[in-house]
Short mmCIF file of C-alpha atoms in Angstrom, two decimals:
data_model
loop_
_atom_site.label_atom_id
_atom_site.label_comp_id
_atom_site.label_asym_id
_atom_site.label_seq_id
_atom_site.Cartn_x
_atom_site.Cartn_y
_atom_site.Cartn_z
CA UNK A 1 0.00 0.00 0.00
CA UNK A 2 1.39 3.48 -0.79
CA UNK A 3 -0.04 6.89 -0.02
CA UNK A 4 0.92 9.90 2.06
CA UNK A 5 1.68 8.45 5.67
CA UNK A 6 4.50 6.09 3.70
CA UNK A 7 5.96 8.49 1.69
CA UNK A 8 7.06 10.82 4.26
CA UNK A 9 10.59 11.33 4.08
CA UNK A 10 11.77 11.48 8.09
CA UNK A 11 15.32 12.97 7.19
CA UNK A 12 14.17 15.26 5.08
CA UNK A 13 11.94 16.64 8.14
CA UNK A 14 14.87 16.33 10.33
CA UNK A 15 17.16 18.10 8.43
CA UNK A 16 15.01 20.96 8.72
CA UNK A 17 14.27 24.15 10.53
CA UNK A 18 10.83 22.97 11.91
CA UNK A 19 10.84 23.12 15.58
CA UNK A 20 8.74 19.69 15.64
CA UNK A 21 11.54 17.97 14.30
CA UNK A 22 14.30 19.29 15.48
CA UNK A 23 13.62 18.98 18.71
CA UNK A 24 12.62 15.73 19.01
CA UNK A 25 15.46 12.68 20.06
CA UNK A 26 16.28 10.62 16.61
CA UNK A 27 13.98 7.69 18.07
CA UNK A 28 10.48 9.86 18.44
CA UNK A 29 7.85 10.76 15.72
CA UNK A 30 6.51 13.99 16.28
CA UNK A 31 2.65 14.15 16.20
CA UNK A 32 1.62 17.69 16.39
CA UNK A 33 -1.81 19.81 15.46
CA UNK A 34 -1.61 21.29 12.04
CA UNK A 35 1.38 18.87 10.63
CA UNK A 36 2.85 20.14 7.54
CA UNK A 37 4.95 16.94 6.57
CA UNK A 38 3.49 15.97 3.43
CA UNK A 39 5.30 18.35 1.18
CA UNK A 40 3.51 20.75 -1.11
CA UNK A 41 1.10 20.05 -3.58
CA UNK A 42 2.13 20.90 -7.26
CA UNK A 43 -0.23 23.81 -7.97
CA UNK A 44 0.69 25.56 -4.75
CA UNK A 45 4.32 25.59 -5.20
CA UNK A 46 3.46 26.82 -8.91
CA UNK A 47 1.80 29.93 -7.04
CA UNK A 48 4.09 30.33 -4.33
CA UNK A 49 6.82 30.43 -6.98
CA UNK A 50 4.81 33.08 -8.48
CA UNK A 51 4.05 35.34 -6.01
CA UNK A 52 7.77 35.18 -5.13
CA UNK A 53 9.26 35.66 -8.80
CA UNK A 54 6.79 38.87 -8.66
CA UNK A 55 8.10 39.83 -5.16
CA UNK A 56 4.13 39.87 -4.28
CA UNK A 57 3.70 39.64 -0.81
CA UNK A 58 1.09 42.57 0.14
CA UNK A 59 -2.39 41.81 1.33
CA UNK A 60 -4.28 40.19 -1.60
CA UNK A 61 -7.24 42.58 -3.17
CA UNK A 62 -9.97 41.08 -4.99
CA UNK A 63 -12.90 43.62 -6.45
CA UNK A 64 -15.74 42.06 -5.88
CA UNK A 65 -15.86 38.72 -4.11
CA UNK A 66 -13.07 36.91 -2.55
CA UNK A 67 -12.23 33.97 -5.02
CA UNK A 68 -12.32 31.45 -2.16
CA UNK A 69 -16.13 31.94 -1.79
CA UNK A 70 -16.86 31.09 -5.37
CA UNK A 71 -14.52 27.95 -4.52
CA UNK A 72 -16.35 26.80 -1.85
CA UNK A 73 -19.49 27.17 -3.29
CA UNK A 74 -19.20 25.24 -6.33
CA UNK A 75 -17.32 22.72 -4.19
CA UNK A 76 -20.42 22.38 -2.08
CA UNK A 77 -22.66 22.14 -5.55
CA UNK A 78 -20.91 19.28 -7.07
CA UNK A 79 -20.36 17.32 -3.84
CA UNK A 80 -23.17 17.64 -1.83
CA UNK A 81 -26.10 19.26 -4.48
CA UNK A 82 -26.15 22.11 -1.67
CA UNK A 83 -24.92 25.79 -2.54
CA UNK A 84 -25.31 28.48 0.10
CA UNK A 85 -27.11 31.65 -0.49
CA UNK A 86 -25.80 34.12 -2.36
CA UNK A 87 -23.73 36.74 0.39
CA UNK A 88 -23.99 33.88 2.87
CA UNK A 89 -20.53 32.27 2.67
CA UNK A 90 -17.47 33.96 4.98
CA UNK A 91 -14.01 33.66 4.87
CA UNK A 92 -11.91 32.83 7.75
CA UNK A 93 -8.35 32.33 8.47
CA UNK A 94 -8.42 30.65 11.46
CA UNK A 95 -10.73 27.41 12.75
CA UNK A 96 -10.99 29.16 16.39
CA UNK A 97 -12.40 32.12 15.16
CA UNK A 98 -15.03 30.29 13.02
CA UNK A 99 -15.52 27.99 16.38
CA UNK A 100 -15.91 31.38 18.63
CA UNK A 101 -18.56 32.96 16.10
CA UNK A 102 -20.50 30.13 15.57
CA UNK A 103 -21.02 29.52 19.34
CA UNK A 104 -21.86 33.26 19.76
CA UNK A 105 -24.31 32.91 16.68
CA UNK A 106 -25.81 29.03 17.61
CA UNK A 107 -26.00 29.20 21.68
CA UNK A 108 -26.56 31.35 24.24
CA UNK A 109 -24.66 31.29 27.74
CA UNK A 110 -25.17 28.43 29.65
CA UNK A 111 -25.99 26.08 26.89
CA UNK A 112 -24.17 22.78 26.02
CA UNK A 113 -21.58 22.45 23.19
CA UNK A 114 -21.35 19.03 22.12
CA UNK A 115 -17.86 17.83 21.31
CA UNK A 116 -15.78 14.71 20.60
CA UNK A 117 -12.72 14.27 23.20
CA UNK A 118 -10.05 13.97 23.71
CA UNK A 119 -9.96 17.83 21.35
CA UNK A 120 -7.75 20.19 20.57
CA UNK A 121 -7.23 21.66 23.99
CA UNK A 122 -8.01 25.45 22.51
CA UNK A 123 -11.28 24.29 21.39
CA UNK A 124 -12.54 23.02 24.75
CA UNK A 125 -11.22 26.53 26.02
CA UNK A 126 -13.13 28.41 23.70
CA UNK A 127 -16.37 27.02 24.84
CA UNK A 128 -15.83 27.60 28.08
CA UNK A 129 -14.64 30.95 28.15
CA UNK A 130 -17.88 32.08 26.15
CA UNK A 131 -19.92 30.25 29.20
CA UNK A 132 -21.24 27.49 27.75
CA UNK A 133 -20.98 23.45 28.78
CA UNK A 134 -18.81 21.42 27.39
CA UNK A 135 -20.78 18.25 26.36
CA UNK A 136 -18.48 15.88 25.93
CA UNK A 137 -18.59 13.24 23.45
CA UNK A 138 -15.87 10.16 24.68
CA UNK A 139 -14.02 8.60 21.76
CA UNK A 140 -12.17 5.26 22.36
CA UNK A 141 -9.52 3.92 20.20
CA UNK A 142 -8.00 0.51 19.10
CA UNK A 143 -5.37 -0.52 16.41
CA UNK A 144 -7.63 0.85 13.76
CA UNK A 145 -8.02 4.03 15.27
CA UNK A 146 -10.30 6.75 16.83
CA UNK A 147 -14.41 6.04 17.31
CA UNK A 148 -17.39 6.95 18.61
CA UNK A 149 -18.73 4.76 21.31
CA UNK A 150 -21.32 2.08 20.16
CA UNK A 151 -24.88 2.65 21.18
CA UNK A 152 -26.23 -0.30 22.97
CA UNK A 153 -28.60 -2.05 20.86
#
């Protein structure tokens, strides 16, 4: 079998500047949130190669509509036969932000906020800091990874 988790290249991450790696004693694997060992894909690089030939590193301007919303939208069409409505869709640059406003939007203080543990430590204090419950949802795990309990039948 061959895919990403078998093609990472552990000395090339070593030989890095990455903190992850280069911290770590020669025997450990680093597992960290937001891993970024799988190299690049091909179209990004292309960009990124670019933006840097054009030395083009100001904030982006689009007129109109950022192109990310069109993105998602026609990602959600094709997929899942669901497309928002139009001036609906929001761009955000980072997952807490999008967790913070949706439990300011969705729930009021006091209420539960169901989640799956063990989490992302900065997600669990997110809820609590805007006063709601956590409601924790217990994963287990075996050899074939991470589930949901089974309902008793």
């Amino acid at each position: 079998m061959s895919g990403p988790f078998e093609t990472i290249d552990v000395e090339r991450l070593r030989s890095g500047h990455g903190v992850k790696w280069g911290s770590l004693p020669p025997d450990t694997i680093g597992a960290w949130v937001a891993d970024m060992d799988f190299g690049v894909p091909p179209a990004v690089r292309e960009s990124l190669l670019e933006v840097t030939d054009r030395a083009d590193f100001g904030y982006p301007y689009w007129p109109g509509e950022d192109p990310v919303v069109a993105a998602f939208e026609e990602r959600m069409a094709a997929r899942h036969g669901w497309r928002p409505r139009p001036g609906r869709a929001r761009v955000f640059t980072d997952l807490l932000q999008i967790l913070q406003v949706m439990i300011e939007y969705a729930t009021a203080p006091g209420d539960g906020v169901a989640i799956h543990v063990p989490a992302y430590p900065p997600f669990l204090a997110s809820i609590a800091r805007a006063g709601r419950r956590i409601v924790p949802l217990p994963m287990t795990s075996d050899a074939t990874g991470w589930h949901p309990p089974q309902r008793a039948t």
